[in-house]
């Protein structure tokens, strides 16, 4: 064979493989409103930045006439590239090839690129679009899943891991995304569940659509399995790029610094928080009034909305924000919000991102459902995560900080480096109503006018204790600062924390209340 | 700037807060104490056989019925001594979690 013929042969082989599952399968994929695996990679990565690994890999299954079937790339495209200059490892399952089913070689392509990501300190992005295990390959396919989960766990806290669910992701396959840091879902396209509607119908007689069982909305609003919800694939890719501006490449690097931009004038820090602590407001406006360019990336925006977590920048540096949201359920802590915040805090701590906590909460949500759902265990995750974190921790008490909620929201007692309060703060063992009822129980009961006496005692308690000065007198908070001075304070705190080092005794790992 | 839409009331520590509810909060159901005389299904499945009939005296631990669930035949036993007041299922019935199978007295 001449050199020219070898080149012709090479291009012929390559073209055949690049065509994936062929035109018919591609048309089906398009009809579902889905991009092809290759187009997804092109849309997400920088222009011409993708270098493919393992295009020529072939499956080895010999049973059930599988030896006669050619599966281009074994149903998955893997490689390296960049997103806005950030190096990334990526894989995209190709649904047009045997339904994107996962066989051993398919899995080995994924684990190879994951190993590469861990070694090179690059984030890994997995685009999931697969019917599940390749049944013909039997237990080999299970081995493949297990090897992926193992690497997800090893990579955790070393490189950021991002899962994008752009099709079905069912059965065991869901556990890879569940082990990663951020899961993106797209309306009407993403489907995630352990057991599908058919099995549920057979076993339980319950009828439910795929969308209602494990669609994008379900996972972003109810289960909390998804962190970001997009209306279509392109919006989803835009959100991934936005996330990439905030996070570092790996745990040994700092997140990229961006040029400092002041907050937008429409967010007036003096006028967001109402004086009356029973009145709601959107805490995201406080965040936007303080952070660079008023740019805030809300993580888990639709789930457990009574706490807000996400990324912003102060003085050009990425910070992680945790804030009670008085607009939803009065900003209480509960099972889901504790879980949500704890996970986010651990991500920030693993990747060296300073934490800023905004406090305004009446306490924990009362209720049988909460107690039986284990609010003790889940609430403890928040205490654990804040205490464990050694990144700079800055806490700003906006209004209410009562009881256990005060302690849990990154108080000085959990190792915060800076704790300041606004003049509107109320830092106390409990709300004035509850406290007056207990402390002055006898006076109230014995008074000729108990209701009047209660009002008087509540007013006395409020006057004396519903302020930041009692806590300041004990040094539990460092300072009382005005809203207008808060951005300058945050910039200062971030700057002076640049060399924070906190060394703890050696341990293999802690045992958080999972 | 966003302003709160329709707000609801939430009482915590004797204070009434104006706020919005989450879907999950809206959907929660009031707690009902379980009746110890109701034998409930703990796992969805299909009733295979019924070992008791109405009016029969049973002792704690006596088998009441067999339930096939998750490819396993499970024996449902009486939680206490008593008499079978009502049988709510028959062989072949598909049952769901929480469903009352047998009432004792």
Coordinates of C-alpha atoms in Angstrom, one line a residue:
Chain A
X1 CA 0.0 0.0 0.0
X2 CA 1.5 3.4 -1.0
X3 CA 1.6 6.3 1.4
X4 CA -1.2 8.0 -0.5
X5 CA -3.3 4.8 -0.2
X6 CA -2.6 4.7 3.6
X7 CA -3.8 8.2 3.9
X8 CA -7.0 7.4 1.9
X9 CA -7.5 4.4 4.1
X10 CA -7.1 6.4 7.2
X11 CA -9.6 9.1 6.2
X12 CA -12.1 6.4 5.1
X13 CA -11.8 4.6 8.5
X14 CA -12.1 7.9 10.4
X15 CA -15.0 9.3 8.5
X16 CA -17.0 6.1 9.0
X17 CA -16.4 6.3 12.8
X18 CA -17.1 10.0 13.0
X19 CA -20.5 9.4 11.5
X20 CA -21.5 7.6 14.8
X21 CA -24.7 5.6 14.6
X22 CA -25.5 6.8 11.1
X23 CA -28.0 9.1 9.6
X24 CA -31.2 7.4 10.6
X25 CA -30.3 7.3 14.3
X26 CA -29.1 10.9 14.1
X27 CA -32.4 12.0 12.7
X28 CA -34.2 10.3 15.6
X29 CA -31.9 12.1 18.0
X30 CA -32.6 15.5 16.3
X31 CA -36.4 14.8 16.4
X32 CA -36.1 14.6 20.2
X33 CA -34.7 18.1 20.3
X34 CA -31.3 16.7 21.1
X35 CA -27.9 17.6 19.6
X36 CA -25.6 14.9 18.6
X37 CA -22.8 13.9 21.0
X38 CA -20.2 15.4 18.7
X39 CA -22.1 18.7 18.3
X40 CA -22.5 18.9 22.0
X41 CA -18.7 18.8 22.4
X42 CA -18.3 21.4 19.7
X43 CA -20.9 23.7 21.3
X44 CA -19.3 23.4 24.7
X45 CA -15.6 23.6 24.0
X46 CA -13.5 26.4 22.5
X47 CA -13.4 26.4 18.7
X48 CA -11.2 23.7 17.3
X49 CA -9.8 22.9 20.8
X50 CA -11.0 19.2 20.9
X51 CA -8.5 16.4 20.6
X52 CA -10.2 13.0 20.6
X53 CA -9.0 9.9 22.4
X54 CA -9.8 6.3 21.4
X55 CA -11.9 6.9 18.3
X56 CA -10.7 3.5 17.0
X57 CA -11.7 1.5 20.2
X58 CA -13.9 -1.5 19.5
X59 CA -16.0 -3.6 21.8
X60 CA -15.0 -7.2 22.5
X61 CA -18.4 -8.8 23.0
X62 CA -18.7 -12.1 21.1
X63 CA -22.0 -13.4 22.4
X64 CA -25.4 -12.9 20.8
X65 CA -23.9 -12.1 17.4
X66 CA -22.3 -9.0 18.8
X67 CA -19.1 -9.8 17.0
X68 CA -20.9 -8.9 13.7
X69 CA -21.9 -5.5 15.0
X70 CA -19.7 -2.4 14.6
X71 CA -20.2 0.2 17.2
X72 CA -18.3 3.4 16.3
X73 CA -16.2 4.5 19.2
X74 CA -18.2 2.0 21.3
X75 CA -20.9 4.6 21.9
X76 CA -18.9 7.3 23.6
X77 CA -16.6 10.2 22.5
X78 CA -13.8 11.1 24.8
X79 CA -11.0 13.6 24.7
X80 CA -9.4 16.9 25.9
X81 CA -10.1 20.5 25.0
X82 CA -10.6 23.8 26.6
X83 CA -13.5 26.0 27.8
X84 CA -12.6 29.7 27.6
X85 CA -9.0 28.7 27.9
X86 CA -9.5 26.3 30.8
X87 CA -8.2 22.8 30.0
X88 CA -10.9 20.1 30.4
X89 CA -11.3 16.4 29.9
X90 CA -14.7 15.5 28.5
X91 CA -16.7 12.5 27.4
X92 CA -20.1 12.4 25.7
X93 CA -22.1 9.3 25.3
X94 CA -23.5 8.8 21.8
X95 CA -27.1 7.7 21.9
X96 CA -27.1 7.0 18.2
X97 CA -24.7 4.1 18.7
X98 CA -26.5 1.2 20.4
X99 CA -28.5 3.7 22.5
X100 CA -25.3 4.9 24.1
X101 CA -25.3 1.7 26.1
X102 CA -22.4 1.1 28.4
X103 CA -20.1 -1.9 27.7
X104 CA -16.7 -2.6 29.1
X105 CA -14.7 -0.7 26.4
X106 CA -17.1 2.2 26.5
X107 CA -16.5 2.4 30.3
X108 CA -12.7 1.9 29.8
X109 CA -12.6 5.0 27.4
X110 CA -14.3 7.0 30.2
X111 CA -12.1 5.8 33.0
X112 CA -9.0 6.5 30.8
X113 CA -10.0 10.1 30.3
X114 CA -10.9 10.4 34.0
X115 CA -7.5 9.1 35.0
X116 CA -6.0 11.6 32.7
X117 CA -8.0 14.4 34.3
X118 CA -6.9 13.4 37.8
X119 CA -3.2 13.2 36.7
X120 CA -3.2 16.5 34.8
X121 CA -5.4 18.4 37.3
X122 CA -8.1 19.2 34.8
X123 CA -11.8 19.3 35.4
X124 CA -13.8 16.4 34.0
X125 CA -17.1 16.9 32.2
X126 CA -19.4 13.9 31.5
X127 CA -22.3 14.2 29.1
X128 CA -24.7 11.4 29.8
X129 CA -27.1 10.1 27.2
X130 CA -27.4 6.4 27.5
X131 CA -30.0 3.7 27.7
X132 CA -28.0 2.0 30.4
X133 CA -25.9 -1.2 30.7
X134 CA -25.2 -3.1 27.4
X135 CA -27.1 -6.2 28.4
X136 CA -25.3 -8.4 25.8
X137 CA -22.0 -7.8 27.7
X138 CA -23.4 -9.0 31.0
X139 CA -21.4 -8.6 34.0
X140 CA -18.6 -6.8 32.1
X141 CA -20.9 -3.9 31.7
X142 CA -21.4 -3.8 35.5
X143 CA -17.6 -3.8 35.9
X144 CA -17.5 -0.8 33.7
X145 CA -19.9 1.2 35.9
X146 CA -18.1 0.2 39.1
X147 CA -14.8 1.4 37.6
X148 CA -16.3 4.8 36.8
X149 CA -17.8 5.2 40.3
X150 CA -14.5 4.4 41.8
X151 CA -12.7 7.1 39.8
X152 CA -15.5 9.6 40.6
X153 CA -14.8 9.0 44.2
X154 CA -11.0 9.3 43.8
X155 CA -11.3 12.5 41.8
X156 CA -13.7 14.1 44.4
X157 CA -12.0 17.2 45.8
X158 CA -9.0 16.8 43.4
X159 CA -10.6 18.1 40.2
X160 CA -14.0 19.6 39.7
X161 CA -16.4 17.0 38.2
X162 CA -19.4 18.1 36.2
X163 CA -22.2 15.9 34.9
X164 CA -24.5 17.0 32.1
X165 CA -27.6 14.9 31.7
X166 CA -28.7 15.2 28.1
X167 CA -30.9 12.1 27.7
X168 CA -31.8 9.1 29.7
X169 CA -29.5 8.2 32.7
X170 CA -31.1 5.3 34.5
X171 CA -30.4 2.5 36.9
X172 CA -26.9 2.2 38.1
X173 CA -25.7 4.9 35.6
X174 CA -27.2 7.6 37.8
X175 CA -24.6 7.1 40.5
X176 CA -21.8 8.6 38.5
X177 CA -23.5 12.0 38.3
X178 CA -24.6 11.6 41.9
X179 CA -20.9 11.3 42.9
X180 CA -19.9 14.4 41.0
X181 CA -19.9 18.0 42.1
X182 CA -22.4 19.7 39.8
X183 CA -25.2 18.1 37.8
X184 CA -26.9 20.0 34.9
X185 CA -30.3 19.0 33.6
X186 CA -32.3 20.3 30.6
X187 CA -36.1 20.5 30.4
X188 CA -37.8 17.6 28.6
X189 CA -34.4 16.0 27.7
X190 CA -33.0 14.8 31.0
X191 CA -34.4 11.7 32.6
X192 CA -32.8 10.2 35.8
X193 CA -34.1 7.4 37.9
X194 CA -33.1 4.1 39.6
X195 CA -36.2 2.2 38.5
X196 CA -38.2 3.4 35.6
X197 CA -41.9 3.9 35.2
X198 CA -42.4 0.4 33.7
X199 CA -40.9 -1.4 36.7
X200 CA -42.8 0.8 39.1
X201 CA -46.0 0.0 37.3
X202 CA -45.4 -3.8 37.3
X203 CA -44.3 -3.9 41.0
X204 CA -46.5 -1.2 42.5
X205 CA -49.3 -0.7 40.1
X206 CA -48.4 3.0 40.2
X207 CA -48.5 4.8 36.9
X208 CA -46.2 7.8 36.3
X209 CA -44.6 9.4 33.3
X210 CA -40.8 9.5 32.9
X211 CA -41.0 13.3 33.1
X212 CA -42.9 13.2 36.4
X213 CA -40.7 10.5 37.8
X214 CA -37.3 11.8 37.0
X215 CA -37.5 14.7 34.6
X216 CA -35.4 17.9 34.9
X217 CA -37.9 19.8 37.0
X218 CA -38.2 16.9 39.5
X219 CA -34.5 16.7 40.1
X220 CA -34.0 20.5 40.3
X221 CA -37.0 21.2 42.5
X222 CA -37.9 18.1 44.5
X223 CA -35.0 15.6 44.8
X224 CA -32.1 18.1 44.7
X225 CA -30.1 15.7 42.5
X226 CA -29.6 18.4 39.9
X227 CA -27.8 21.7 40.7
X228 CA -28.5 23.6 37.5
X229 CA -31.7 23.6 35.4
X230 CA -31.7 24.9 31.8
X231 CA -34.5 25.2 29.3
X232 CA -32.5 23.9 26.4
X233 CA -29.0 22.4 25.6
X234 CA -27.5 25.7 24.5
X235 CA -28.6 27.5 27.7
X236 CA -27.1 24.6 29.6
X237 CA -23.7 25.0 27.9
X238 CA -23.8 28.7 28.6
X239 CA -24.4 27.9 32.3
X240 CA -21.5 25.4 32.4
X241 CA -19.2 28.1 30.9
X242 CA -20.4 30.6 33.6
X243 CA -19.6 28.0 36.3
X244 CA -16.1 27.6 34.9
X245 CA -15.4 31.3 35.4
X246 CA -15.8 30.7 39.1
X247 CA -14.0 27.4 39.9
X248 CA -10.3 26.5 39.8
X249 CA -8.9 23.8 37.6
X250 CA -7.9 21.6 40.5
X251 CA -7.4 21.7 44.3
X252 CA -3.8 22.9 44.0
X253 CA -4.7 26.1 42.1
X254 CA -6.7 29.2 43.0
X255 CA -9.7 30.1 40.9
X256 CA -8.8 32.7 38.1
X257 CA -8.8 36.3 39.2
X258 CA -11.1 38.6 37.2
X259 CA -10.9 42.4 36.7
X260 CA -12.8 44.1 39.6
X261 CA -16.1 45.6 38.7
X262 CA -18.3 47.5 41.3
X263 CA -21.8 46.3 42.0
X264 CA -24.6 47.7 39.8
X265 CA -26.2 50.8 41.1
X266 CA -29.8 49.4 41.0
X267 CA -29.0 47.2 44.0
X268 CA -29.2 49.7 46.9
X269 CA -27.7 48.0 50.0
X270 CA -29.4 50.5 52.3
X271 CA -32.9 49.7 51.1
X272 CA -33.1 45.9 50.7
X273 CA -33.6 44.6 54.2
X274 CA -36.8 45.7 56.0
X275 CA -36.4 46.9 59.6
X276 CA -39.3 44.7 60.7
X277 CA -37.7 41.3 61.1
X278 CA -41.0 39.5 60.2
X279 CA -40.9 41.0 56.7
X280 CA -39.4 39.1 53.9
X281 CA -36.9 40.2 51.2
X282 CA -34.8 38.5 48.6
X283 CA -31.4 37.9 50.1
X284 CA -29.9 37.5 46.6
X285 CA -30.4 41.3 46.3
X286 CA -28.1 41.7 49.3
X287 CA -25.5 39.5 47.6
X288 CA -25.8 41.4 44.3
X289 CA -25.5 44.7 46.1
X290 CA -22.1 43.5 47.5
X291 CA -20.4 41.4 44.9
X292 CA -18.4 42.4 41.7
X293 CA -20.6 43.4 38.8
X294 CA -23.7 42.1 40.8
X295 CA -22.9 38.7 39.2
X296 CA -24.1 35.8 41.3
X297 CA -24.4 32.2 40.2
X298 CA -27.2 30.5 42.1
X299 CA -26.4 26.8 42.7
X300 CA -29.5 24.6 43.4
X301 CA -31.6 27.7 42.7
X302 CA -34.9 25.8 42.7
X303 CA -34.4 23.3 45.5
X304 CA -34.5 24.1 49.2
X305 CA -34.8 27.8 48.2
X306 CA -34.9 28.7 51.9
X307 CA -31.2 28.8 51.7
X308 CA -29.2 30.4 48.9
X309 CA -25.8 29.1 47.9
X310 CA -23.6 30.0 45.0
X311 CA -20.6 31.7 43.5
X312 CA -19.7 35.4 43.2
X313 CA -16.6 37.5 43.2
X314 CA -15.3 40.1 45.7
X315 CA -12.4 42.2 44.5
X316 CA -12.0 39.9 41.5
X317 CA -11.7 36.8 43.6
X318 CA -14.2 33.9 43.6
X319 CA -16.1 33.5 46.9
X320 CA -18.7 30.9 47.9
X321 CA -21.9 32.4 49.4
X322 CA -24.2 30.8 51.9
X323 CA -27.3 32.9 52.8
X324 CA -30.6 32.3 54.6
X325 CA -33.5 33.4 52.3
X326 CA -36.2 35.1 54.3
X327 CA -38.4 35.2 51.2
X328 CA -38.9 31.4 51.4
X329 CA -40.1 29.7 54.5
X330 CA -38.8 32.7 56.5
X331 CA -35.2 31.4 55.8
X332 CA -35.4 28.5 58.2
X333 CA -32.9 25.7 58.3
X334 CA -34.5 22.3 57.6
X335 CA -33.4 18.9 56.3
X336 CA -32.9 19.9 52.6
X337 CA -31.4 23.4 53.2
X338 CA -28.8 21.9 55.7
X339 CA -28.0 19.2 53.1
X340 CA -27.7 21.7 50.3
X341 CA -25.5 24.2 52.2
X342 CA -23.2 21.5 53.7
X343 CA -22.4 20.0 50.3
X344 CA -21.6 23.4 48.8
X345 CA -19.4 24.4 51.8
X346 CA -17.4 21.2 51.3
X347 CA -16.9 21.9 47.6
X348 CA -15.6 25.4 48.4
X349 CA -13.3 24.1 51.2
X350 CA -11.9 21.4 48.9
X351 CA -11.1 23.9 46.2
X352 CA -9.8 26.8 48.3
X353 CA -12.8 29.1 47.8
X354 CA -13.4 31.6 50.7
X355 CA -16.9 31.4 52.3
X356 CA -19.1 34.4 53.0
X357 CA -22.2 33.6 55.1
X358 CA -25.2 35.9 55.4
X359 CA -27.4 35.3 58.5
X360 CA -31.0 36.0 58.9
X361 CA -33.1 33.1 60.2
X362 CA -35.7 32.4 62.8
X363 CA -34.2 28.9 63.6
X364 CA -35.1 25.4 62.5
X365 CA -38.4 24.5 60.9
X366 CA -40.7 22.8 63.5
X367 CA -42.7 19.7 62.5
X368 CA -43.1 16.0 62.8
X369 CA -42.1 15.5 59.2
X370 CA -38.8 17.3 59.8
X371 CA -38.0 15.4 63.0
X372 CA -38.9 12.0 61.4
X373 CA -36.9 12.9 58.3
X374 CA -33.8 13.3 60.5
X375 CA -33.4 17.0 60.8
X376 CA -30.9 16.3 63.6
X377 CA -28.7 14.2 61.4
X378 CA -29.0 16.5 58.4
X379 CA -28.7 19.7 60.4
X380 CA -25.5 18.3 61.9
X381 CA -24.0 18.1 58.4
X382 CA -24.1 21.9 58.3
X383 CA -22.3 22.2 61.6
X384 CA -19.7 19.7 60.4
X385 CA -19.1 21.4 57.1
X386 CA -18.6 24.8 58.5
X387 CA -16.4 23.6 61.3
X388 CA -14.3 21.4 59.0
X389 CA -13.7 24.2 56.4
X390 CA -10.3 25.8 56.7
X391 CA -10.8 28.4 53.9
X392 CA -11.3 32.0 55.0
X393 CA -14.7 32.2 56.6
X394 CA -16.5 35.5 56.9
X395 CA -19.9 35.9 58.5
X396 CA -22.3 38.8 58.3
X397 CA -25.4 38.9 60.5
X398 CA -28.0 40.9 58.8
X399 CA -31.0 40.5 61.1
X400 CA -32.1 37.5 63.1
X401 CA -29.6 35.1 64.5
X402 CA -31.3 33.0 67.2
X403 CA -30.4 29.9 69.1
X404 CA -29.1 26.9 67.2
X405 CA -29.5 28.7 63.9
X406 CA -27.1 31.4 65.1
X407 CA -24.5 28.7 66.0
X408 CA -25.0 26.8 62.8
X409 CA -24.6 29.7 60.4
X410 CA -20.8 29.9 60.6
X411 CA -20.6 31.6 64.0
X412 CA -17.3 32.5 65.6
X413 CA -17.8 29.3 67.6
X414 CA -17.5 27.1 64.5
X415 CA -14.3 28.8 63.5
X416 CA -15.3 31.9 61.5
X417 CA -12.4 34.3 60.9
X418 CA -14.5 37.4 60.7
X419 CA -18.0 37.9 62.2
X420 CA -19.7 41.2 61.9
X421 CA -23.3 42.3 62.3
X422 CA -25.4 45.1 60.9
X423 CA -27.1 47.5 63.4
X424 CA -30.3 45.7 62.6
X425 CA -29.0 42.4 63.9
X426 CA -30.7 40.5 66.7
X427 CA -28.3 37.9 68.2
X428 CA -30.0 36.1 71.1
X429 CA -30.6 32.6 72.5
X430 CA -34.1 32.7 71.0
X431 CA -36.7 35.2 69.6
X432 CA -38.1 37.7 72.1
X433 CA -41.5 36.1 72.2
X434 CA -40.2 32.7 73.1
X435 CA -37.7 34.0 75.6
X436 CA -40.1 36.2 77.4
X437 CA -42.6 33.4 77.7
X438 CA -40.0 31.2 79.5
X439 CA -38.1 33.7 81.6
X440 CA -41.2 35.6 82.8
X441 CA -43.6 32.6 82.9
X442 CA -44.6 33.3 86.5
X443 CA -44.9 37.0 86.2
X444 CA -47.1 36.6 83.1
X445 CA -49.3 33.9 84.7
X446 CA -49.7 35.8 87.9
X447 CA -50.5 39.2 86.4
X448 CA -54.1 40.5 86.4
X449 CA -53.7 41.1 82.7
X450 CA -51.4 38.2 81.4
X451 CA -51.6 39.4 77.7
X452 CA -50.6 42.9 78.7
X453 CA -47.8 41.6 80.9
X454 CA -46.6 39.4 78.1
X455 CA -46.5 42.3 75.7
X456 CA -44.6 44.4 78.2
X457 CA -42.1 41.6 78.9
X458 CA -41.6 40.9 75.2
X459 CA -40.9 44.6 74.7
X460 CA -38.4 44.7 77.6
X461 CA -36.6 41.7 76.3
X462 CA -36.5 43.0 72.7
X463 CA -35.2 46.4 74.0
X464 CA -32.4 44.7 76.0
X465 CA -31.4 41.7 73.9
X466 CA -32.7 42.0 70.3
X467 CA -29.5 43.8 69.1
X468 CA -25.9 43.0 68.2
X469 CA -24.4 44.7 71.2
X470 CA -24.8 41.9 73.8
X471 CA -22.9 39.5 71.5
X472 CA -20.4 42.2 70.7
X473 CA -19.8 42.8 74.4
X474 CA -18.7 39.2 74.8
X475 CA -16.5 39.3 71.7
X476 CA -18.7 36.7 69.9
X477 CA -18.9 39.2 67.0
X478 CA -16.0 41.4 66.0
X479 CA -17.7 44.5 65.0
X480 CA -21.0 46.2 64.1
X481 CA -20.8 47.7 60.7
X482 CA -23.2 49.7 58.5
X483 CA -24.6 48.1 55.3
X484 CA -22.9 50.8 53.3
X485 CA -19.5 49.8 54.7
X486 CA -20.0 46.1 54.1
X487 CA -18.4 45.8 50.6
X488 CA -15.3 47.5 51.7
X489 CA -15.1 45.3 54.7
X490 CA -15.5 42.2 52.6
X491 CA -12.7 43.3 50.2
X492 CA -10.5 43.9 53.2
X493 CA -11.3 40.5 54.8
X494 CA -10.6 38.7 51.6
X495 CA -7.3 40.5 51.1
X496 CA -6.0 39.9 54.6
X497 CA -7.1 36.3 54.5
X498 CA -4.9 35.5 51.4
X499 CA -2.3 33.6 53.5
X500 CA -4.6 31.9 56.0
X501 CA -3.2 28.6 57.1
X502 CA -4.9 26.4 59.6
X503 CA -3.2 23.1 60.3
X504 CA -5.3 20.4 62.0
X505 CA -4.0 17.1 63.6
X506 CA -3.5 14.3 61.1
X507 CA -6.5 12.0 60.4
X508 CA -7.3 9.7 57.6
X509 CA -10.6 11.5 57.2
X510 CA -13.4 12.7 59.4
X511 CA -16.7 11.0 59.7
X512 CA -19.4 13.5 58.7
X513 CA -23.0 12.5 59.5
X514 CA -23.8 11.5 55.9
Chain B
X1 CA -35.0 44.2 42.0
X2 CA -37.3 41.3 42.8
X3 CA -40.1 41.9 45.2
X4 CA -41.9 39.1 47.1
X5 CA -45.0 37.9 45.3
X6 CA -47.8 36.5 47.3
X7 CA -46.6 35.8 50.8
X8 CA -48.0 33.4 53.4
X9 CA -47.7 33.2 57.2
X10 CA -45.2 31.0 59.0
X11 CA -45.1 30.9 62.8
X12 CA -41.8 30.1 64.4
X13 CA -41.0 30.7 68.1
X14 CA -44.3 32.5 68.6
X15 CA -43.5 35.0 65.8
X16 CA -45.5 35.2 62.6
X17 CA -43.3 35.7 59.6
X18 CA -44.4 36.8 56.1
X19 CA -42.8 34.5 53.6
X20 CA -43.4 32.1 50.7
X21 CA -43.9 28.4 51.0
X22 CA -42.0 25.7 49.1
X23 CA -43.9 23.1 47.1
X24 CA -42.6 20.4 49.6
X25 CA -43.9 22.4 52.5
X26 CA -47.3 23.0 50.9
X27 CA -47.7 19.3 50.2
X28 CA -46.9 18.0 53.7
X29 CA -49.6 16.0 55.4
X30 CA -50.6 16.2 59.0
X31 CA -49.2 13.5 61.3
X32 CA -51.5 10.7 62.3
X33 CA -50.5 8.4 65.1
X34 CA -50.3 4.7 63.9
X35 CA -52.9 2.4 65.2
X36 CA -51.1 -0.6 66.8
X37 CA -54.0 -2.9 65.8
X38 CA -53.5 -2.2 62.1
X39 CA -51.1 -4.4 60.3
X40 CA -49.7 -2.4 57.5
X41 CA -47.7 -3.3 54.4
X42 CA -44.1 -2.2 54.7
X43 CA -43.1 -3.0 51.1
X44 CA -45.1 -3.1 47.9
X45 CA -45.9 -6.6 46.5
X46 CA -48.5 -9.3 45.9
X47 CA -50.4 -11.3 48.5
X48 CA -49.6 -15.0 48.1
X49 CA -51.5 -16.7 50.8
X50 CA -53.7 -15.7 53.8
X51 CA -53.2 -17.8 57.0
X52 CA -56.0 -16.4 59.1
X53 CA -59.7 -15.7 58.9
X54 CA -62.0 -13.3 60.6
X55 CA -62.6 -14.0 64.3
X56 CA -59.5 -16.2 64.7
X57 CA -57.4 -15.6 67.8
X58 CA -53.8 -15.0 67.1
X59 CA -50.7 -14.6 69.3
X60 CA -47.8 -12.2 68.8
X61 CA -45.5 -13.7 66.1
X62 CA -48.2 -15.9 64.5
X63 CA -48.1 -15.8 60.7
X64 CA -50.9 -13.8 59.2
X65 CA -50.1 -13.9 55.5
X66 CA -47.4 -14.3 52.9
X67 CA -46.4 -11.4 50.7
X68 CA -44.2 -11.6 47.7
X69 CA -42.1 -8.5 47.2
X70 CA -38.7 -7.9 45.5
X71 CA -38.5 -11.5 44.4
X72 CA -38.8 -12.7 48.0
X73 CA -41.6 -14.4 49.9
X74 CA -42.1 -12.5 53.1
X75 CA -44.1 -13.7 56.1
X76 CA -46.2 -11.1 57.7
X77 CA -46.6 -11.9 61.4
X78 CA -49.0 -10.6 64.1
X79 CA -47.4 -7.7 66.1
X80 CA -49.5 -8.6 69.2
X81 CA -52.0 -11.0 70.7
X82 CA -55.6 -10.5 69.6
X83 CA -58.4 -11.4 67.4
X84 CA -58.6 -10.9 63.7
X85 CA -61.4 -8.2 63.2
X86 CA -61.0 -7.8 59.5
X87 CA -59.0 -9.1 56.6
X88 CA -58.5 -6.4 54.1
X89 CA -56.7 -8.4 51.4
X90 CA -57.0 -11.7 49.5
X91 CA -54.5 -13.9 47.6
X92 CA -53.4 -12.3 44.3
X93 CA -54.0 -8.7 45.5
X94 CA -51.3 -6.2 44.7
X95 CA -50.6 -4.1 47.8
X96 CA -48.7 -0.8 48.3
X97 CA -46.6 0.4 51.1
X98 CA -48.6 1.6 54.1
X99 CA -51.8 -0.2 53.0
X100 CA -53.7 -1.9 55.9
X101 CA -53.6 -5.7 55.4
X102 CA -55.2 -7.0 58.6
X103 CA -57.1 -5.3 61.5
X104 CA -56.8 -6.9 64.9
X105 CA -58.6 -6.2 68.2

